[in-house]
Coordinates of C-alpha atoms in Angstrom, one line a residue:
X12 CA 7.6 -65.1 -1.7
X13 CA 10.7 -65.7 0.6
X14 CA 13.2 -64.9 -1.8
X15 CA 11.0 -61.5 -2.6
X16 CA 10.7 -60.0 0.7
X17 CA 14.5 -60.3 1.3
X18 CA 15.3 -58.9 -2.6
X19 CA 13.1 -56.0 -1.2
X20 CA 15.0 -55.5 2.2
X21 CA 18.0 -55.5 0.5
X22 CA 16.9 -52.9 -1.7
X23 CA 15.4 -50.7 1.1
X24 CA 18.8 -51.2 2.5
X25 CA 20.9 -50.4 -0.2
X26 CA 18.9 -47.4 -1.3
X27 CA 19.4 -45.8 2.0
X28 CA 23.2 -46.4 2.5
X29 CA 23.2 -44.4 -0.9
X30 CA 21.3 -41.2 0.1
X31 CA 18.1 -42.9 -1.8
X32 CA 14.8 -41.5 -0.6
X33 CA 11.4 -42.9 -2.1
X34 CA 10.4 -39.0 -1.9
X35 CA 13.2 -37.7 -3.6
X36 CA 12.3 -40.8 -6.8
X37 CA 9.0 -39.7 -6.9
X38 CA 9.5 -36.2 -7.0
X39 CA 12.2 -36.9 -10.1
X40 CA 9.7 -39.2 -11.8
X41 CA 6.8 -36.2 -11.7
X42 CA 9.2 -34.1 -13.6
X43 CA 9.3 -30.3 -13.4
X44 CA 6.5 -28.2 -11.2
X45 CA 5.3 -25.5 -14.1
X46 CA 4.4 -22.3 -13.0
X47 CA 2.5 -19.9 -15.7
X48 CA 3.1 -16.8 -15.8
X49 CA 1.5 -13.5 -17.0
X50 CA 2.0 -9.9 -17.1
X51 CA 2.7 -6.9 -19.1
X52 CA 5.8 -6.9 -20.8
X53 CA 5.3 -4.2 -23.5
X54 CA 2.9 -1.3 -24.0
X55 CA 2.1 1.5 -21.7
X56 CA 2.3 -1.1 -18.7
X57 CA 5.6 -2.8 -19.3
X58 CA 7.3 -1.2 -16.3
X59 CA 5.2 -2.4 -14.2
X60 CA 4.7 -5.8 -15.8
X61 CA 9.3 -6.0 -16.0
X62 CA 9.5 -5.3 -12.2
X63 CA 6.6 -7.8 -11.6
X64 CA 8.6 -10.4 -13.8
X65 CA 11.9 -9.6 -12.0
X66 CA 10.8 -10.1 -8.6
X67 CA 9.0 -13.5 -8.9
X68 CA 12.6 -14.6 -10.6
X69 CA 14.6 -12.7 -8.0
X70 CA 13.1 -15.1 -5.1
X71 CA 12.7 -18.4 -7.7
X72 CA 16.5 -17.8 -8.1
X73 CA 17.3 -17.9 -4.3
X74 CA 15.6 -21.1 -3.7
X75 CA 17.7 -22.7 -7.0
X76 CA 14.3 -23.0 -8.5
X77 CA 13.1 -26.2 -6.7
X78 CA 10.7 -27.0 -4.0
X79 CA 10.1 -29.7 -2.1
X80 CA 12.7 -31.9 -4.3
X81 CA 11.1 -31.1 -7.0
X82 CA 12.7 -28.3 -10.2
X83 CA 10.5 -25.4 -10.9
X84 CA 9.9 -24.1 -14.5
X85 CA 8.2 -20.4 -14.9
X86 CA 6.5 -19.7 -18.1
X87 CA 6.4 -16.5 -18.6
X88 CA 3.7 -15.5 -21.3
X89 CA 3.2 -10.9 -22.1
X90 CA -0.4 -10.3 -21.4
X91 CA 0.1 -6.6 -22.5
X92 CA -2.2 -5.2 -20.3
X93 CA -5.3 -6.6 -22.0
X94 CA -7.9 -8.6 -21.0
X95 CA -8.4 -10.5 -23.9
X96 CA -4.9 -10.8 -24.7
X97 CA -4.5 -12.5 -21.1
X98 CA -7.1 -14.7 -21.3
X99 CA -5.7 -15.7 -24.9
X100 CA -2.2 -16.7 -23.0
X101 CA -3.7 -18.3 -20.0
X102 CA -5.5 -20.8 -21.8
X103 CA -2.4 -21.8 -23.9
X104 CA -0.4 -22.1 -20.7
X105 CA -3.0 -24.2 -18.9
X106 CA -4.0 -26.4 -22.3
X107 CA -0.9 -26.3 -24.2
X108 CA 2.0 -25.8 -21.7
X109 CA 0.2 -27.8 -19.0
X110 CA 1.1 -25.9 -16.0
X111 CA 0.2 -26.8 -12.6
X112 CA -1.1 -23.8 -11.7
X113 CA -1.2 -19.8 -12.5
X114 CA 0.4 -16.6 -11.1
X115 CA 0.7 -13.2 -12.1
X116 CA -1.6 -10.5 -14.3
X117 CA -1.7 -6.6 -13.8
X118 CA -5.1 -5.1 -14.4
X119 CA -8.3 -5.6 -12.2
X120 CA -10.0 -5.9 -15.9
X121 CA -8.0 -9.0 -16.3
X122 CA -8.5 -10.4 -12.8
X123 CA -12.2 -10.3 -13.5
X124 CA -12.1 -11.7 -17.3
X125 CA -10.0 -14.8 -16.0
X126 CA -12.0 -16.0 -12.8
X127 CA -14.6 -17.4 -14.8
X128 CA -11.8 -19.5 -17.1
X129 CA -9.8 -20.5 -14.1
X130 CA -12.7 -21.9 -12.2
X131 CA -13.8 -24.1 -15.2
X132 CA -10.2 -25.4 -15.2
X133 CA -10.2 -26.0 -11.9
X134 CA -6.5 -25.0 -12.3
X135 CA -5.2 -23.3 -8.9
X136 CA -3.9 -19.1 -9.8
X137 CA -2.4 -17.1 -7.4
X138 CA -3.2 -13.1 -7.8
X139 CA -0.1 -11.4 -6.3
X140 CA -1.0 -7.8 -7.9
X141 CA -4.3 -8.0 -9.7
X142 CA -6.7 -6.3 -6.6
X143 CA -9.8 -5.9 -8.3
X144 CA -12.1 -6.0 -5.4
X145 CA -15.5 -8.7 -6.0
X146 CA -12.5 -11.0 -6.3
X147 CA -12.5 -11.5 -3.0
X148 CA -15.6 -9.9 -2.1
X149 CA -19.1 -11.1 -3.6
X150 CA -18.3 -12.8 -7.0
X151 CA -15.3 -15.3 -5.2
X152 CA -13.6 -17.4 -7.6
X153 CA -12.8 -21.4 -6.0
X154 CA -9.8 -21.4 -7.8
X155 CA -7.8 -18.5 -7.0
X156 CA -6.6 -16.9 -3.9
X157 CA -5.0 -13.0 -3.8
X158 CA -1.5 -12.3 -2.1
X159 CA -1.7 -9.1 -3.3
X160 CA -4.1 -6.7 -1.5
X161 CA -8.1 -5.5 -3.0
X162 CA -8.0 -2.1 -4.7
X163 CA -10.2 -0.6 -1.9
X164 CA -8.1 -1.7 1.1
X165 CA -5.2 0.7 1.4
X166 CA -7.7 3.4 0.6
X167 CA -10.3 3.0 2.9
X168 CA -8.5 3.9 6.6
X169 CA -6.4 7.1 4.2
X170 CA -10.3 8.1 3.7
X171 CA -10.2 8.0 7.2
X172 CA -6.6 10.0 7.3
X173 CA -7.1 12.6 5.3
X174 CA -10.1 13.8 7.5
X175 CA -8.8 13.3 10.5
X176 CA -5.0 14.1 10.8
X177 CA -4.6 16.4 7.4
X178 CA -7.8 17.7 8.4
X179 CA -8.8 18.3 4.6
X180 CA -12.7 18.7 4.4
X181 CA -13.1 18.9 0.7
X182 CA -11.7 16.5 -1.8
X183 CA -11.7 16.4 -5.7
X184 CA -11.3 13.1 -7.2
X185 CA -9.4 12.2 -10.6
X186 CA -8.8 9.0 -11.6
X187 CA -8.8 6.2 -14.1
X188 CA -11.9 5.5 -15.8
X189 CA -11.8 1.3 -15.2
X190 CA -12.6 -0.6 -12.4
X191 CA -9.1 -0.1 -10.5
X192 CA -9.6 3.4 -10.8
X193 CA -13.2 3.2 -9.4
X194 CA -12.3 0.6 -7.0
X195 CA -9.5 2.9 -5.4
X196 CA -11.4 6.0 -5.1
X197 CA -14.8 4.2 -4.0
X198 CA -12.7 2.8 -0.6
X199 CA -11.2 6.2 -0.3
X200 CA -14.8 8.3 -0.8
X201 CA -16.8 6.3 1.3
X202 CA -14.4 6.6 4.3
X203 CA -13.9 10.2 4.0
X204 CA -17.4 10.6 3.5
X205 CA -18.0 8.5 6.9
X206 CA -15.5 10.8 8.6
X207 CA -17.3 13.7 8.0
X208 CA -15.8 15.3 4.2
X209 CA -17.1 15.9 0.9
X210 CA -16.0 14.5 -1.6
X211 CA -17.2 17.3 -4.6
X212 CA -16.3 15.5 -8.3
X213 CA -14.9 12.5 -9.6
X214 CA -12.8 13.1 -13.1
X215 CA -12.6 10.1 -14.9
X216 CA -9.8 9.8 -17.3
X217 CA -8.9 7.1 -20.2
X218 CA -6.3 4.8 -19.9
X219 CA -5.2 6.2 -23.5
X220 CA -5.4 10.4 -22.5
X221 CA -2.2 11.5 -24.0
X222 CA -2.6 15.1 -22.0
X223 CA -3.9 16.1 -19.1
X224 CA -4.9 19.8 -19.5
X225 CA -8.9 19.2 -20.3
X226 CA -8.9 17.1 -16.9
X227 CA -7.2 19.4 -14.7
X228 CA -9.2 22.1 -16.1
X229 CA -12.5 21.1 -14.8
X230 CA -10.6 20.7 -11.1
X231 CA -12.5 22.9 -8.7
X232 CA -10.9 25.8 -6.8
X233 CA -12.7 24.6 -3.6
X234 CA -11.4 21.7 -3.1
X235 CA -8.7 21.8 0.2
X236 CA -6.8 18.6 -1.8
X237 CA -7.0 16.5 -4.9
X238 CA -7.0 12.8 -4.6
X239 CA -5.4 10.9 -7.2
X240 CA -5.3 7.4 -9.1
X241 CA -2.8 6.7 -11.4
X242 CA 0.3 4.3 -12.7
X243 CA 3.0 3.9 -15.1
X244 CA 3.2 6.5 -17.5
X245 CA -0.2 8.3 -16.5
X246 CA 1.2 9.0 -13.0
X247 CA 5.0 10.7 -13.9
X248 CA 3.0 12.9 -16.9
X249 CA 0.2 13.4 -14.5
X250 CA 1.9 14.8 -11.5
X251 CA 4.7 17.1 -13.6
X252 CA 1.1 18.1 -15.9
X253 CA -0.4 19.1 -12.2
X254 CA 2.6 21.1 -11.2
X255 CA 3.0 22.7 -14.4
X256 CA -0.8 24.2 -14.5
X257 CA -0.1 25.7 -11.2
X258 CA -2.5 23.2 -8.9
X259 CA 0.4 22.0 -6.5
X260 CA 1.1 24.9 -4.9
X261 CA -2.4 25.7 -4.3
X262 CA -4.0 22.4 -3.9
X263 CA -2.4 19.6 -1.8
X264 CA -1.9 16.3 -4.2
X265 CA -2.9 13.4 -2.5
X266 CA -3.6 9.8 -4.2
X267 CA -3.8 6.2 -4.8
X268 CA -0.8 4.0 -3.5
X269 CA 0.1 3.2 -7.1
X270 CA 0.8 7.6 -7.7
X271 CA 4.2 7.4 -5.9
X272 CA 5.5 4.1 -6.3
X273 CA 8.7 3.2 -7.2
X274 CA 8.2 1.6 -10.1
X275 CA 7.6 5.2 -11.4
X276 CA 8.9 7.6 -8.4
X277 CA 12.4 7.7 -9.8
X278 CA 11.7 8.7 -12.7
X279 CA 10.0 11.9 -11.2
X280 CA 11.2 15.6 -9.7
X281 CA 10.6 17.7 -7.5
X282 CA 6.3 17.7 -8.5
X283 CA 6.6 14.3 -6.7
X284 CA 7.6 15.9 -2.9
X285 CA 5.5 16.1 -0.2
X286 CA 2.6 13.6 -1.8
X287 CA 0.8 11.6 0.3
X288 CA -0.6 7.8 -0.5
X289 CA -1.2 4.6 1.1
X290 CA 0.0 1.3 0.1
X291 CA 0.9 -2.0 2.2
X292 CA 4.9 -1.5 0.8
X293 CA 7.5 0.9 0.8
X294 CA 11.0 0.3 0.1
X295 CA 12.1 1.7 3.2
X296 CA 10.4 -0.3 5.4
X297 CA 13.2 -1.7 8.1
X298 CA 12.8 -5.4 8.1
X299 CA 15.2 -7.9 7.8
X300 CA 13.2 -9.9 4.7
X301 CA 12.7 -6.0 3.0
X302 CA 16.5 -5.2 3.3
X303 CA 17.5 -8.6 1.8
X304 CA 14.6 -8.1 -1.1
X305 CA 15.4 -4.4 -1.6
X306 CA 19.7 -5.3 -2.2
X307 CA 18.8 -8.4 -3.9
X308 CA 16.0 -6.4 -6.1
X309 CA 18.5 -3.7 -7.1
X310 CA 21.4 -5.5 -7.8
X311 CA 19.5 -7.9 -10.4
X312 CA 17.0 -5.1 -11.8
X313 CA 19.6 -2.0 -11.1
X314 CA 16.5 0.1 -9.9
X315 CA 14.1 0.9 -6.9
X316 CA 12.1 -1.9 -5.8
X317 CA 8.3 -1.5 -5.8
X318 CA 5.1 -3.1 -4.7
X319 CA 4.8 -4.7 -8.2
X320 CA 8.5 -6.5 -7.5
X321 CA 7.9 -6.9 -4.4
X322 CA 4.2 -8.2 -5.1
X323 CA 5.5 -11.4 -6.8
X324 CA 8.6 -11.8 -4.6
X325 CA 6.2 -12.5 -2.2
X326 CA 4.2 -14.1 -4.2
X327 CA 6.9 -16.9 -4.7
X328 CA 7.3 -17.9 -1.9
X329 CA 4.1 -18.1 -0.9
X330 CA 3.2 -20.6 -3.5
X331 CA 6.5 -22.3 -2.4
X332 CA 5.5 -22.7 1.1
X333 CA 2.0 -24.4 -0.3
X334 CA 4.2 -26.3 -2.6
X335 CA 6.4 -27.9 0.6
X336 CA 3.5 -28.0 2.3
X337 CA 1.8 -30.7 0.7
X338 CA 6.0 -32.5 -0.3
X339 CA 5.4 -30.9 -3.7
X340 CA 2.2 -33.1 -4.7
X341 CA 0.7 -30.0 -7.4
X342 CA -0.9 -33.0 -9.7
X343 CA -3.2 -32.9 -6.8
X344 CA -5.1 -29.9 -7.5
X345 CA -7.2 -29.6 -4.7
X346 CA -4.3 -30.2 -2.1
X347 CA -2.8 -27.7 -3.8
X348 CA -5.5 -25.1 -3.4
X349 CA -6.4 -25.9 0.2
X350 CA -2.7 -25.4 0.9
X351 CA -2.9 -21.7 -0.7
X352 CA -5.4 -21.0 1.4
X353 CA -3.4 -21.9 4.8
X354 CA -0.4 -20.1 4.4
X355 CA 0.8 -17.7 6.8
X356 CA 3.9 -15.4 6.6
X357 CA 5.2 -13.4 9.2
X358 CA 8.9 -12.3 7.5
X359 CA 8.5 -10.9 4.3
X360 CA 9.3 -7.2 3.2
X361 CA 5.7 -5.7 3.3
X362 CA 5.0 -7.6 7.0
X363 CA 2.7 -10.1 8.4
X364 CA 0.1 -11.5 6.3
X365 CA -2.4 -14.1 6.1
X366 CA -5.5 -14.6 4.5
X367 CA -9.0 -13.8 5.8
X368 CA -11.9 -16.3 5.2
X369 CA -12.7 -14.6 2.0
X370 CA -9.0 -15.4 0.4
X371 CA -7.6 -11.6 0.5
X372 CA -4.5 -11.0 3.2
X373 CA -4.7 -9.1 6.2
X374 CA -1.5 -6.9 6.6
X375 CA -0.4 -3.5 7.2
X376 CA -1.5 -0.6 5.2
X377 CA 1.2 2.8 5.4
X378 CA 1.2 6.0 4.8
X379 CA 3.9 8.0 2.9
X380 CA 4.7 11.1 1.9
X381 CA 7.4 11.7 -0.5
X382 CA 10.9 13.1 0.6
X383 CA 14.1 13.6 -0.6
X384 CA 16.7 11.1 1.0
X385 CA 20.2 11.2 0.0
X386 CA 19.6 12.5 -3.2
X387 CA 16.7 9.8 -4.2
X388 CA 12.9 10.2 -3.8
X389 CA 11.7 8.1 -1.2
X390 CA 8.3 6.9 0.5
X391 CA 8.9 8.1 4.0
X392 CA 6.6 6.1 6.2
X393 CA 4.6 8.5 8.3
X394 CA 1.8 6.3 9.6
X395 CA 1.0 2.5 9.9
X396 CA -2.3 0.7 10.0
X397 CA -2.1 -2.8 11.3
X398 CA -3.7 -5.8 10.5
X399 CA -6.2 -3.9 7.8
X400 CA -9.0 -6.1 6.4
X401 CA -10.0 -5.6 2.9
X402 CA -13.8 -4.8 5.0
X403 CA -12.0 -2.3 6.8
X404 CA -14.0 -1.7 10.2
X405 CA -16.8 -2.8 8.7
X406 CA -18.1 -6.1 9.6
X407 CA -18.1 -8.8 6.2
X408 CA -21.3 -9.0 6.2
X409 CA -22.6 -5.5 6.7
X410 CA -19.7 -4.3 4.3
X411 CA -20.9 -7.1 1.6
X412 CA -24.5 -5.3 1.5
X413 CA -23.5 -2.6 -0.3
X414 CA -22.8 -2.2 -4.1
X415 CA -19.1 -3.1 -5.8
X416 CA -17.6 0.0 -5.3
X417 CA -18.2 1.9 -9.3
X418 CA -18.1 4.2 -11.4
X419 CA -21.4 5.4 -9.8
X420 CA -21.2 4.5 -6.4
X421 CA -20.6 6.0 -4.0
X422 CA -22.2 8.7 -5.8
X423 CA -21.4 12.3 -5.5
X424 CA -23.5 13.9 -3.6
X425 CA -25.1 17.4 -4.7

């Protein structure tokens, strides 16, 4: 027993004259942390779905792609902006590919068709875009935590805005016809509602329209603005269909965050100036952590960065700091998830965020208006909303009360 406790003092010795840690064996002897990955990377969505891709690589390939001694491997799986098709991929990254736990996805229809999967897995998933709103609200998943934002958040205090500071009274609504469309508009109805306007239609419109001239037809001549929800493709033909019929310089285009953002402003003209939207990102907001993100963003992607690269940019390295928080233990599932749940990040391009007690952040909601800087089209911040709460002023419980927000609620009143 002698001759054994000095062989193992010698050992301890040797190993740490030679830069040997016990941390640093075990981390090499648990291999690779895997990180799945989903998002749209062809179809109508595939801009969107490339500059999520590119800016969860962009911060994976600042850290060297290791954590807490430990390598990282993304798996990266094209969900094409189906539900199906993403629930299809997750499983073979969770069963197949063994990953320790999930990030990514685009549409709120896919946030909600994966919860129920994820949960039975008991597999730990990040959503760092996907905002569909019962996620975090009545129909919360254990599994999965949001670092993205719920589709009613930004919307409800520009409910609030466009009463009270552009002093419009009557809105018109058109929108997508799925649950990020209804989510969107329902946070931005009922607050403008509260405030004291009218909202006086809702439009729905398919994710497949290929023109826009039977929607902006039915638009009514009373309305003092028209409050948009659109992305991708939808949102450069939609805005250069509403300038072409006339509407812009008669009725003030307003909309969802995703209208203007940079993922699609730079492909737009002039039909983009002067609107209005709300979003918790801009790329010229003047941080330190956004100017490093924004240079290192368009260097690697040569393009603008938006909130869907900058989504998953910070993203990373939230899972990163959960990762070193727990000395990069992810076989541990639970630790895993509990540390998810405790992060809190004060320098990163969009601005503090942590999470509320229902797993969505708390951050900054602003206001831009579309202006052109130097040549580019830019969302100029004109207003800032601290610390928003995807409940907004309302208290959790009081807000939680009331229906999901729909396709029917809040209803429009006669």
């Amino acid at each position: 027993m002698r001759k054994v406790a000095i062989g193992i003092l010698l050992f301890s010795m040797v190993a740490v004259s030679i830069g040997f840690s016990p941390s640093a064996s075990w981390s090499q002897a648990k291999g690779p942390i895997k990180i799945g990955y989903i998002s749209p990377l062809s179809g109508a969505m595939a801009a969107n779905g490339k500059d999520m891709l590119t800016g969860i690589e962009l911060y994976l390939e600042e850290i060297g792609y290791q954590a807490a001694g430990r390598k990282i491997e993304l798996i990266v799986e094209d969900d094409e902006a189906n539900p199906a098709t993403g629930l299809t991929k997750t499983r073979k990254l969770v069963e197949k590919d063994g990953v320790h736990l999930m990030t990514g996805g685009l549409m709120a229809s896919t946030a909600y068709a994966l919860a129920p999967y994820i949960d039975s897995k008991e597999i730990p998933m990040t959503y760092p875009i996907m905002s569909a709103d019962d996620i975090t609200q009545r129909k919360i998943p254990k599994w999965i935590i949001r670092t993205g934002w719920a589709s009613c958040q930004p919307h409800q205090p520009f409910g609030e805005y466009a009463y009270n500071v552009l002093k419009y009274k009557k809105v018109s609504v058109i929108a997508y016809d799925f649950a990020f469309g209804w989510e969107c508009v329902g946070g931005f109805h009922k607050a403008f509602e509260d405030s004291g306007g009218k909202v006086l239609q809702k439009i729905w419109v398919p994710m497949t329209a290929q023109d826009f001239s039977p929607y902006l037809s039915q638009i009514s001549k009373d309305a003092d603005a028209v409050f948009a929800v659109f992305s991708g493709r939808l949102t450069m033909q939609f805005t250069k269909q509403y300038q072409e019929f006339g509407l812009k310089a008669k009725i003030p285009l307003i909309g969802g965050g995703t209208v203007t953002d940079e993922h699609a402003l730079p492909s737009m003209g002039d039909e983009a100036i002067g609107v209005i939207t709300p979003l918790h990102y801009s790329e010229v907001l003047d941080n330190p952590a956004n100017k490093k993100f924004v240079k290192g963003f368009r260097e690697k992607a040569k393009k603008a960065a938006s909130y869907y690269s900058e989504g998953t940019y910070t993203g990373a390295r939230w899972i990163v700091e959960a990762i070193k928080a727990i000395n990069g233990d992810v076989e541990n599932r639970g630790k895993l998830m509990e540390a998810l749940r405790k992060v809190d990040l004060k320098d990163v391009p969009r601005g503090p965020m942590k999470l509320d007690d229902y797993g969505n952040p708390i951050q900054n909601i602003y206001v831009r208006k579309v202006e052109k800087v130097g040549g580019e089209l830019r969302n100029t911040v004109i207003q800032t909303y601290p610390n928003v709460s995807q409940f907004w002023k309302s208290k959790p419980e009081d807000f939680l009360k009331q229906p999901v927000y729909s396709r029917e609620y809040p209803p429009v009143k006669p």
